[in-house]
Amino acid sequence: MSANTMQLVIHSSYFIAALLFIVGLQRMSSPVTARNGILWAGAGMVLATIVTFLYPGMSNFTLMIAAILSGSVIAWVSGKKVEMTDMPQMIALYNGMGGGAAAAIAAIELFGGKDHGLTFAILAILGGFIGAVSFSGSLVAFAKLQGFKNTTLRFPGQQFINLIILIGIAALGAYITIQHSSGNIVSLFFVLALLLGVTMTVPIGGADMPVVISLYNAFTGLAVAFEGFVQQNPAMIIAGTVVGAAGSLLTQLMAKAMNRSLAHVLFSGFGDAATESIEVKGSMKPIDATDVGVMMAFANKVLIVPGYGMAVAQAQHKVWELTQLLIERDVDVKFAIHPVAGRMPGHMNVLLAEAGVPYDIIYDENEINSEFESTDVALIIGANDVVNPVARTDPSSPIYGMPILNADYAKNVIVVKRGQGAGFSGIENALFFLDQTRMLYGDGQEMASELIQSVKSI
Ligand code: NAP
């Protein structure tokens, strides 16, 4: 094959791979087509990887194949084993690897010290910097979420120290760009960038971590796109840009749904599970599953609000079984989903889809909120913060301003949870103390089973 034909094959294949990424992403936007979307994007990645072997000047094939095989085995095994509740830290880890890979590409180019022109050097520096920050920052995020490092380190002048490190990185980056220096200066540049990723992430609280992970995901995309320009590799440019754009949109969406500005997340140092307890008047009134079953079976309308606890209890299948029994009794049952219920965007939708709940009875917060007033029973299963009315009423609350599901407007509210445990924000929930609220204490799956028995026995 002539060199020109080879170039044509490579570039056309990269173009097709990029199209597959975009089609895959488009299909991931709906739960109906999401699984299929992953296959499309995966096919794009396989094609891009195969074509890379044909790239002019490629060598070290044994090393490449060994890396691909070991990476694939590790990803396959960990992907199969990971619990749904541990997904955010898994994403943080994989995301960090992407950033690290982009930084490694930049490091190889920069250590070479060759003069490929100003644009080349600037892009390599930018990609290396963002990739390294994203790598170490994502690893810290992983460690925090995995519970390796729960404490959040904050001290006066922290942001000033970060600024000094940033200025140092900028100065070194400019020096390397102009002088084409290699060796120790480049090493110092990367050490400082890695350090900044750590010092930037360490003060951010656990509650904000998923937003930070999403931000680093966008950073990784950007770093890969920059390195794509350096490598003259269109697949990297397109994939990086797509990841960068998708990550930025997701970050914005999550910050909005939690009512946190990005600047707040990154610089305010809040976001830890709050320790302050908001005083709530009244008491929590328990109820048993038999009574709840009767209440639901004779209701006209039931709204089910799932939250993180449903994921922990893996109660989605039982909840769907209960829903079917109620529908058979002509009860109007719908699911109300908050955008940040659970621990990642779409968490509840994924679980309900896995259990086979049809999409036409699953509603987003803005579609369903007006229906709580006409609801006989709001069944809150493992949700807490996303139904806490203090978000509407108490300006001193850490979740003040966060849009919530209006469960407190329902005629009867049943809350399924194991005990007095707080939600992610760590604060008391005023909903649990309302006159129309009853607490059904127990594990989400066990309680759903008892409700099924109760409805069946009527
Ligand atoms: P949540 O506020 O974290 O509350 C979950 C509740 O589930 C807890 O109060 C817990 O009470 C209960 N629970 C735990 N295990 C259970 C089990 N086995 N059976 C029954 N109940 C169980 O959950 P949420 O209402 O879904 O709110 C999500 C929170 O995560 C929000 O604060 C949101 O801002 C935050 N967040 C979400 C995302 C996202 O993208 N989804 C990202 C970042 C942060 P007990 O211990 O008493 O059982």
Coordinates of C-alpha atoms and ligand atoms in Angstrom, one line a residue:
M1 CA 0.0 0.0 0.0
S2 CA 1.4 3.4 -1.0
A3 CA 2.1 6.0 1.7
N4 CA -0.8 8.2 0.4
T5 CA -3.3 5.3 0.4
M6 CA -2.2 4.4 3.9
Q7 CA -2.8 8.1 5.0
L8 CA -6.2 8.0 3.4
V9 CA -7.1 4.7 5.2
I10 CA -5.9 6.1 8.5
H11 CA -7.7 9.4 8.3
S12 CA -11.0 7.9 7.0
S13 CA -10.9 5.4 9.8
Y14 CA -10.4 8.1 12.3
F15 CA -13.2 10.1 10.8
I16 CA -15.5 7.0 11.1
A17 CA -14.3 6.4 14.7
A18 CA -15.2 10.1 15.5
L19 CA -18.7 9.6 13.9
L20 CA -19.2 6.5 16.0
F21 CA -18.2 8.4 19.2
I22 CA -20.8 11.1 18.4
V23 CA -23.6 8.7 17.5
G24 CA -22.8 6.8 20.7
L25 CA -22.9 9.9 22.8
Q26 CA -26.2 11.0 21.2
R27 CA -27.7 7.5 22.0
M28 CA -26.5 7.8 25.6
S29 CA -28.8 10.8 26.1
S30 CA -31.8 8.5 26.5
P31 CA -32.1 5.5 28.9
V32 CA -33.9 3.6 26.1
T33 CA -30.9 3.7 23.7
A34 CA -28.0 4.3 26.3
R35 CA -26.7 0.7 26.4
N36 CA -26.6 0.6 22.6
G37 CA -24.9 4.0 22.6
I38 CA -22.0 2.5 24.7
L39 CA -21.6 -0.2 22.0
W40 CA -21.4 2.4 19.2
A41 CA -18.8 4.5 21.1
G42 CA -16.9 1.3 22.0
A43 CA -16.8 0.3 18.4
G44 CA -15.3 3.7 17.6
M45 CA -12.7 3.2 20.2
V46 CA -11.7 -0.3 18.9
L47 CA -11.4 1.1 15.3
A48 CA -9.3 4.1 16.5
T49 CA -7.0 1.7 18.5
I50 CA -6.5 -0.7 15.5
V51 CA -5.8 2.1 13.1
T52 CA -3.2 3.5 15.4
F53 CA -1.0 0.4 14.7
L54 CA -0.9 1.6 11.0
Y55 CA 0.3 5.0 12.0
P56 CA 3.6 6.0 10.3
G57 CA 6.6 5.6 12.6
M58 CA 4.9 3.3 15.0
S59 CA 7.2 0.8 16.8
N60 CA 7.2 -1.1 20.1
F61 CA 4.2 -3.2 19.0
T62 CA 4.8 -5.8 21.7
L63 CA 4.7 -3.1 24.4
M64 CA 1.5 -1.6 22.9
I65 CA -0.2 -5.0 22.8
A66 CA 0.8 -5.8 26.3
A67 CA -0.5 -2.4 27.5
I68 CA -3.8 -2.9 25.7
L69 CA -4.3 -6.4 26.9
S70 CA -3.5 -5.7 30.6
G71 CA -5.6 -2.5 30.5
S72 CA -8.5 -4.3 29.0
V73 CA -8.4 -7.2 31.5
I74 CA -8.2 -4.8 34.5
A75 CA -11.0 -2.7 33.1
W76 CA -13.2 -5.7 32.3
V77 CA -12.7 -7.3 35.7
S78 CA -13.2 -4.1 37.7
G79 CA -16.1 -3.1 35.6
K80 CA -17.9 -6.4 36.3
K81 CA -17.1 -6.3 40.0
V82 CA -17.9 -2.7 40.9
E83 CA -21.0 -2.0 42.9
M84 CA -23.4 0.6 41.5
T85 CA -22.8 2.7 44.7
D86 CA -19.1 2.8 44.0
M87 CA -19.4 4.0 40.5
P88 CA -18.4 7.7 41.1
Q89 CA -15.0 6.6 42.5
M90 CA -14.5 4.2 39.6
I91 CA -15.2 7.0 37.2
A92 CA -12.7 9.2 39.1
L93 CA -10.1 6.5 38.7
Y94 CA -10.6 5.9 35.0
N95 CA -10.8 9.6 34.4
G96 CA -7.5 10.2 36.2
M97 CA -5.9 7.5 33.9
G98 CA -7.0 9.5 30.9
G99 CA -5.5 12.7 32.3
G100 CA -2.3 10.9 33.2
A101 CA -2.1 9.4 29.7
A102 CA -2.4 12.9 28.1
A103 CA 0.2 14.2 30.5
A104 CA 2.5 11.3 29.7
I105 CA 2.3 12.1 25.9
A106 CA 3.1 15.7 26.7
A107 CA 6.0 14.7 28.9
I108 CA 7.5 12.5 26.1
E109 CA 7.3 15.3 23.6
L110 CA 8.7 17.9 26.0
F111 CA 11.5 15.8 27.4
G112 CA 12.7 15.4 23.8
G113 CA 13.4 19.2 23.9
K114 CA 13.1 19.5 20.1
D115 CA 11.9 22.8 18.5
H116 CA 8.6 21.9 16.7
G117 CA 7.4 25.5 16.7
L118 CA 5.7 27.8 19.2
T119 CA 2.1 26.4 18.7
F120 CA 3.3 22.8 19.3
A121 CA 5.1 23.8 22.5
I122 CA 2.2 25.8 23.9
L123 CA -0.3 23.0 23.2
A124 CA 2.0 20.3 24.7
I125 CA 2.5 22.5 27.8
L126 CA -1.2 23.2 28.2
G127 CA -2.2 19.5 27.6
G128 CA 0.5 18.3 30.0
F129 CA -0.5 20.8 32.7
I130 CA -4.3 20.0 32.5
G131 CA -3.7 16.3 32.2
A132 CA -1.4 16.2 35.2
V133 CA -3.7 18.3 37.4
S134 CA -6.6 16.1 36.3
F135 CA -4.6 12.9 37.1
S136 CA -3.5 13.7 40.6
G137 CA -6.8 15.6 41.4
S138 CA -8.9 12.6 40.3
L139 CA -6.8 10.2 42.4
V140 CA -7.4 12.4 45.5
A141 CA -11.1 12.4 44.6
F142 CA -11.1 8.6 44.3
A143 CA -9.3 8.3 47.7
K144 CA -11.9 10.5 49.3
L145 CA -14.9 8.7 47.9
Q146 CA -13.4 5.3 48.6
G147 CA -12.9 6.4 52.3
F148 CA -9.1 6.1 52.2
K149 CA -8.9 9.8 53.0
N150 CA -12.1 11.1 54.5
T151 CA -10.7 14.1 56.3
T152 CA -10.6 17.3 54.3
L153 CA -7.5 19.4 54.8
R154 CA -8.1 23.1 55.1
F155 CA -5.8 25.8 56.5
P156 CA -5.6 29.6 56.2
G157 CA -3.9 30.9 53.0
Q158 CA -4.5 27.7 51.2
Q159 CA -5.9 29.4 48.0
F160 CA -2.9 31.7 48.1
I161 CA -0.5 28.8 48.1
N162 CA -2.4 27.3 45.2
L163 CA -2.0 30.6 43.4
I164 CA 1.8 30.6 44.0
I165 CA 2.0 27.1 42.6
L166 CA 0.0 28.1 39.6
I167 CA 2.3 31.1 39.0
G168 CA 5.3 28.8 39.3
I169 CA 3.8 26.4 36.7
A170 CA 3.0 29.3 34.3
A171 CA 6.5 30.7 34.6
L172 CA 8.1 27.3 34.0
G173 CA 5.7 26.6 31.1
A174 CA 6.7 29.9 29.5
Y175 CA 10.4 29.2 30.0
I176 CA 10.1 25.7 28.5
T177 CA 8.1 27.0 25.5
I178 CA 10.6 29.7 24.7
Q179 CA 13.9 27.9 25.6
H180 CA 12.8 24.4 24.4
S181 CA 14.4 23.2 27.6
S182 CA 14.2 19.6 28.6
G183 CA 15.3 17.6 31.7
N184 CA 15.0 18.9 35.2
I185 CA 12.9 22.0 34.3
V186 CA 10.3 19.8 32.6
S187 CA 10.3 17.4 35.6
L188 CA 9.7 20.4 37.9
F189 CA 6.9 21.6 35.7
F190 CA 5.1 18.2 36.0
V191 CA 5.8 17.9 39.7
L192 CA 4.2 21.3 40.3
A193 CA 1.2 20.4 38.1
L194 CA 0.7 17.1 40.0
L195 CA 1.0 19.0 43.3
L196 CA -1.6 21.5 42.2
G197 CA -4.1 18.8 41.4
V198 CA -3.6 17.5 45.0
T199 CA -3.7 20.9 46.8
M200 CA -6.7 22.0 44.7
T201 CA -8.8 18.9 45.6
V202 CA -7.8 18.2 49.2
P203 CA -9.9 21.1 50.7
I204 CA -13.0 20.2 48.7
G205 CA -15.6 18.4 50.8
G206 CA -17.1 15.0 50.0
A207 CA -20.5 16.3 49.0
D208 CA -18.9 18.3 46.2
M209 CA -16.7 15.5 45.0
P210 CA -18.9 14.2 42.2
V211 CA -19.0 17.7 40.7
V212 CA -15.2 17.9 40.9
I213 CA -14.9 14.5 39.2
S214 CA -17.1 15.7 36.4
L215 CA -15.0 18.8 36.1
Y216 CA -11.8 16.8 35.9
N217 CA -13.5 14.6 33.3
A218 CA -13.9 17.8 31.2
F219 CA -10.3 18.7 31.9
T220 CA -9.1 15.3 30.7
G221 CA -11.0 15.7 27.5
L222 CA -9.4 19.1 26.9
A223 CA -5.9 17.7 27.7
V224 CA -6.4 14.8 25.2
A225 CA -7.6 17.3 22.6
F226 CA -4.5 19.4 23.0
E227 CA -2.2 16.4 22.8
G228 CA -4.2 15.3 19.7
F229 CA -3.0 18.5 18.1
V230 CA 0.5 17.8 19.2
Q231 CA 0.3 14.3 17.8
Q232 CA -1.6 15.4 14.7
N233 CA -4.1 12.8 15.6
P234 CA -7.7 13.7 14.5
A235 CA -9.3 10.9 16.6
M236 CA -7.8 12.3 19.8
I237 CA -8.8 15.8 18.9
I238 CA -12.4 14.9 18.3
A239 CA -12.8 12.5 21.2
G240 CA -11.1 14.9 23.5
T241 CA -13.3 17.8 22.4
V242 CA -16.4 15.7 22.8
V243 CA -15.4 14.5 26.3
G244 CA -14.5 18.1 27.2
A245 CA -17.8 19.5 26.1
A246 CA -19.9 16.7 27.6
G247 CA -18.0 16.9 30.9
S248 CA -18.5 20.7 31.0
L249 CA -22.2 20.4 30.4
L250 CA -22.5 17.6 33.1
T251 CA -20.5 19.7 35.6
Q252 CA -22.8 22.7 35.0
L253 CA -26.0 20.5 35.3
M254 CA -24.8 18.9 38.6
A255 CA -23.8 22.2 40.1
K256 CA -27.1 23.7 39.1
A257 CA -29.2 20.8 40.5
M258 CA -27.2 21.1 43.8
N259 CA -27.5 24.9 43.7
R260 CA -23.7 25.3 44.0
S261 CA -21.7 27.6 41.7
L262 CA -18.5 26.0 40.4
A263 CA -16.5 28.8 42.1
H264 CA -18.1 27.8 45.3
V265 CA -17.3 24.1 44.8
L266 CA -13.6 24.9 44.0
F267 CA -12.8 27.7 46.3
S268 CA -15.3 28.0 49.2
G269 CA -14.1 24.9 51.1
F270 CA -17.7 23.9 52.0
G271 CA -19.4 20.8 50.9
D272 CA -18.4 18.4 53.6
A273 CA -21.2 16.4 55.1
A274 CA -22.5 19.2 57.4
T275 CA -22.2 18.6 61.1
E276 CA -24.5 21.3 62.2
S277 CA -27.9 20.0 63.2
I278 CA -30.9 22.1 62.3
E279 CA -33.5 22.2 65.0
V280 CA -36.8 20.7 63.8
K281 CA -39.9 20.6 65.9
G282 CA -42.1 17.6 66.3
S283 CA -41.3 13.9 66.4
M284 CA -40.9 11.1 63.9
K285 CA -43.9 8.7 63.9
P286 CA -43.3 5.1 63.0
I287 CA -45.7 2.9 61.0
D288 CA -45.6 -0.8 60.0
A289 CA -45.6 -2.2 56.5
T290 CA -49.1 -3.8 56.9
D291 CA -50.7 -0.4 57.4
V292 CA -48.7 1.2 54.6
G293 CA -49.7 -1.6 52.2
V294 CA -53.4 -1.0 52.9
M295 CA -52.9 2.8 52.5
M296 CA -51.3 2.4 49.2
A297 CA -53.6 -0.3 47.9
F298 CA -56.7 1.9 48.5
A299 CA -55.0 5.1 47.2
N300 CA -55.9 6.8 43.9
K301 CA -52.5 8.1 43.3
V302 CA -49.0 7.1 44.6
L303 CA -45.7 8.8 43.8
I304 CA -42.5 6.9 44.5
V305 CA -39.4 8.9 45.2
P306 CA -36.3 6.7 45.1
G307 CA -32.9 7.9 46.5
Y308 CA -29.5 6.7 47.4
G309 CA -30.8 4.2 50.0
M310 CA -32.7 2.4 47.2
A311 CA -29.4 1.9 45.5
V312 CA -27.7 0.7 48.7
A313 CA -30.5 -1.7 49.4
Q314 CA -30.7 -2.8 45.8
A315 CA -34.5 -2.5 46.2
Q316 CA -35.4 -1.6 42.7
H317 CA -36.7 -5.0 41.6
K318 CA -39.0 -5.3 44.7
V319 CA -40.1 -1.7 44.2
W320 CA -41.1 -2.5 40.6
E321 CA -43.0 -5.6 41.8
L322 CA -44.9 -3.5 44.3
T323 CA -45.7 -0.9 41.6
Q324 CA -47.1 -3.6 39.3
L325 CA -49.4 -4.9 42.1
L326 CA -50.6 -1.4 42.7
I327 CA -51.2 -0.8 39.0
E328 CA -53.2 -4.0 38.8
R329 CA -55.4 -2.5 41.5
D330 CA -55.9 0.6 39.3
V331 CA -53.7 2.8 41.5
D332 CA -52.0 5.6 39.4
V333 CA -48.3 5.1 40.2
K334 CA -45.5 7.3 39.0
F335 CA -41.8 7.6 39.9
A336 CA -40.5 11.1 40.7
I337 CA -36.8 11.4 40.0
H338 CA -34.6 14.3 41.3
P339 CA -31.6 15.1 39.1
V340 CA -29.1 14.5 41.9
A341 CA -30.8 11.6 43.7
G342 CA -28.3 8.9 44.4
R343 CA -24.6 9.6 43.9
M344 CA -24.3 10.3 40.1
P345 CA -26.5 11.9 37.5
G346 CA -29.1 9.4 36.2
H347 CA -28.3 6.9 39.1
M348 CA -32.0 6.3 39.8
N349 CA -32.9 6.0 36.1
V350 CA -30.3 3.4 35.6
L351 CA -31.5 1.3 38.5
L352 CA -35.2 1.5 37.5
A353 CA -34.3 0.7 33.9
E354 CA -32.4 -2.4 35.2
A355 CA -35.5 -3.5 37.1
G356 CA -37.6 -3.1 33.9
V357 CA -39.7 -0.1 35.0
P358 CA -41.2 1.4 31.8
Y359 CA -39.9 4.9 31.0
D360 CA -43.4 6.4 30.6
I361 CA -44.0 6.2 34.4
I362 CA -40.7 7.8 35.3
Y363 CA -40.8 11.6 35.6
D364 CA -38.2 14.3 36.2
E365 CA -38.5 16.7 39.0
N366 CA -39.8 19.6 36.9
E367 CA -42.4 17.4 35.2
I368 CA -43.8 15.8 38.4
N369 CA -43.5 18.5 41.1
S370 CA -46.9 20.0 40.5
E371 CA -48.5 16.5 41.0
F372 CA -47.6 16.0 44.7
E373 CA -50.6 18.1 45.9
S374 CA -53.0 15.6 44.3
T375 CA -51.1 12.6 45.6
D376 CA -52.5 10.3 48.3
V377 CA -49.2 8.6 49.2
A378 CA -45.7 9.8 48.5
L379 CA -43.4 6.7 49.1
I380 CA -39.9 8.0 49.8
I381 CA -37.6 5.0 49.5
G382 CA -34.0 5.8 50.6
A383 CA -34.2 9.4 49.6
N384 CA -33.5 12.2 52.1
D385 CA -31.8 15.5 50.9
V386 CA -33.8 15.6 47.7
V387 CA -37.1 15.9 49.6
N388 CA -35.9 18.1 52.5
P389 CA -38.2 21.2 52.6
V390 CA -35.5 23.2 54.5
A391 CA -34.0 23.7 51.1
R392 CA -36.9 26.0 50.5
T393 CA -37.3 27.6 53.9
D394 CA -34.0 27.9 55.8
P395 CA -31.3 30.2 54.3
S396 CA -28.8 29.0 56.8
S397 CA -29.1 25.4 55.6
P398 CA -26.2 24.0 53.4
I399 CA -28.8 22.8 50.9
Y400 CA -30.8 26.1 50.9
G401 CA -31.8 26.9 47.3
M402 CA -31.4 23.4 46.0
P403 CA -34.5 22.5 44.0
I404 CA -36.3 19.7 45.8
L405 CA -39.2 17.3 45.1
N406 CA -42.3 18.6 46.8
A407 CA -43.1 15.4 48.7
D408 CA -44.2 17.5 51.7
Y409 CA -47.3 18.6 49.6
A410 CA -48.6 15.0 49.4
K411 CA -51.6 14.0 51.6
N412 CA -49.6 11.2 53.2
V413 CA -45.8 10.7 53.2
I414 CA -44.2 7.3 53.9
V415 CA -40.4 7.3 54.4
V416 CA -38.5 4.1 54.1
K417 CA -35.1 4.2 55.8
R418 CA -33.2 2.1 58.3
G419 CA -33.0 4.6 61.2
Q420 CA -32.2 8.2 62.0
G421 CA -29.3 8.3 59.5
A422 CA -28.8 11.7 57.8
G423 CA -28.5 12.1 54.0
F424 CA -25.4 13.2 52.1
S425 CA -25.6 16.8 53.3
G426 CA -25.6 15.5 57.0
I427 CA -28.6 17.6 58.1
E428 CA -31.9 16.8 59.7
N429 CA -34.9 16.5 57.4
A430 CA -38.0 18.5 58.3
L431 CA -40.2 16.3 56.1
F432 CA -39.8 13.4 58.6
F433 CA -41.4 15.4 61.4
L434 CA -44.5 16.6 59.5
D435 CA -48.0 15.6 60.7
Q436 CA -48.7 13.6 57.5
T437 CA -45.4 11.7 57.5
R438 CA -44.9 8.2 58.9
M439 CA -41.5 6.4 59.1
L440 CA -41.3 2.8 57.9
Y441 CA -38.0 1.8 59.4
G442 CA -36.0 -1.0 57.8
D443 CA -33.8 -1.9 54.9
G444 CA -35.3 -0.7 51.6
Q445 CA -35.4 -4.1 50.0
E446 CA -36.9 -5.8 53.1
M447 CA -39.5 -3.1 53.5
A448 CA -40.5 -3.3 49.8
S449 CA -40.9 -7.1 50.2
E450 CA -43.1 -6.6 53.3
L451 CA -45.2 -4.0 51.4
I452 CA -45.7 -6.6 48.6
Q453 CA -46.9 -9.1 51.1
S454 CA -49.2 -6.6 52.6
V455 CA -50.8 -5.5 49.3
K456 CA -51.1 -9.2 48.2
S457 CA -52.9 -10.1 51.4
I458 CA -55.7 -7.6 50.8
Ligands
NAP1 P1 -29.3 10.9 50.7 O1 -29.7 12.3 51.0 O2 -27.9 10.6 50.6 O3 -30.0 10.0 51.7 C1 -30.0 8.6 51.6 C2 -30.8 8.0 52.7 O4 -30.9 6.6 52.4 C3 -30.1 8.1 54.1 O5 -30.8 9.1 54.9 C4 -30.2 6.7 54.6 O6 -30.8 6.7 55.9 C5 -31.0 5.9 53.6 N1 -30.5 4.6 53.4 C6 -29.2 4.2 53.3 N2 -29.2 2.8 53.1 C7 -30.4 2.4 53.1 C8 -31.0 1.1 53.0 N3 -30.3 0.0 52.8 N4 -32.3 1.0 53.0 C9 -33.1 2.1 53.2 N5 -32.6 3.4 53.3 C10 -31.3 3.5 53.3 O7 -29.9 10.5 49.3 P2 -30.7 11.3 48.2 O8 -32.0 11.9 48.7 O9 -30.7 10.4 47.0 O10 -29.8 12.6 47.9 C11 -28.6 12.5 47.2 C12 -27.5 13.4 47.8 O11 -26.3 13.2 47.2 C13 -27.9 14.9 47.7 O12 -27.4 15.6 48.8 C14 -27.0 15.3 46.4 O13 -26.7 16.6 46.4 C15 -25.8 14.4 46.7 N6 -25.1 14.2 45.4 C16 -25.6 13.6 44.4 C17 -25.0 13.6 43.2 C18 -25.6 12.9 42.0 O14 -25.1 13.2 40.9 N7 -26.6 12.2 42.1 C19 -23.7 14.1 43.1 C20 -23.1 14.7 44.2 C21 -23.8 14.8 45.4 P3 -30.6 5.6 57.0 O15 -29.1 5.5 57.2 O16 -31.3 6.0 58.2 O17 -31.1 4.3 56.4

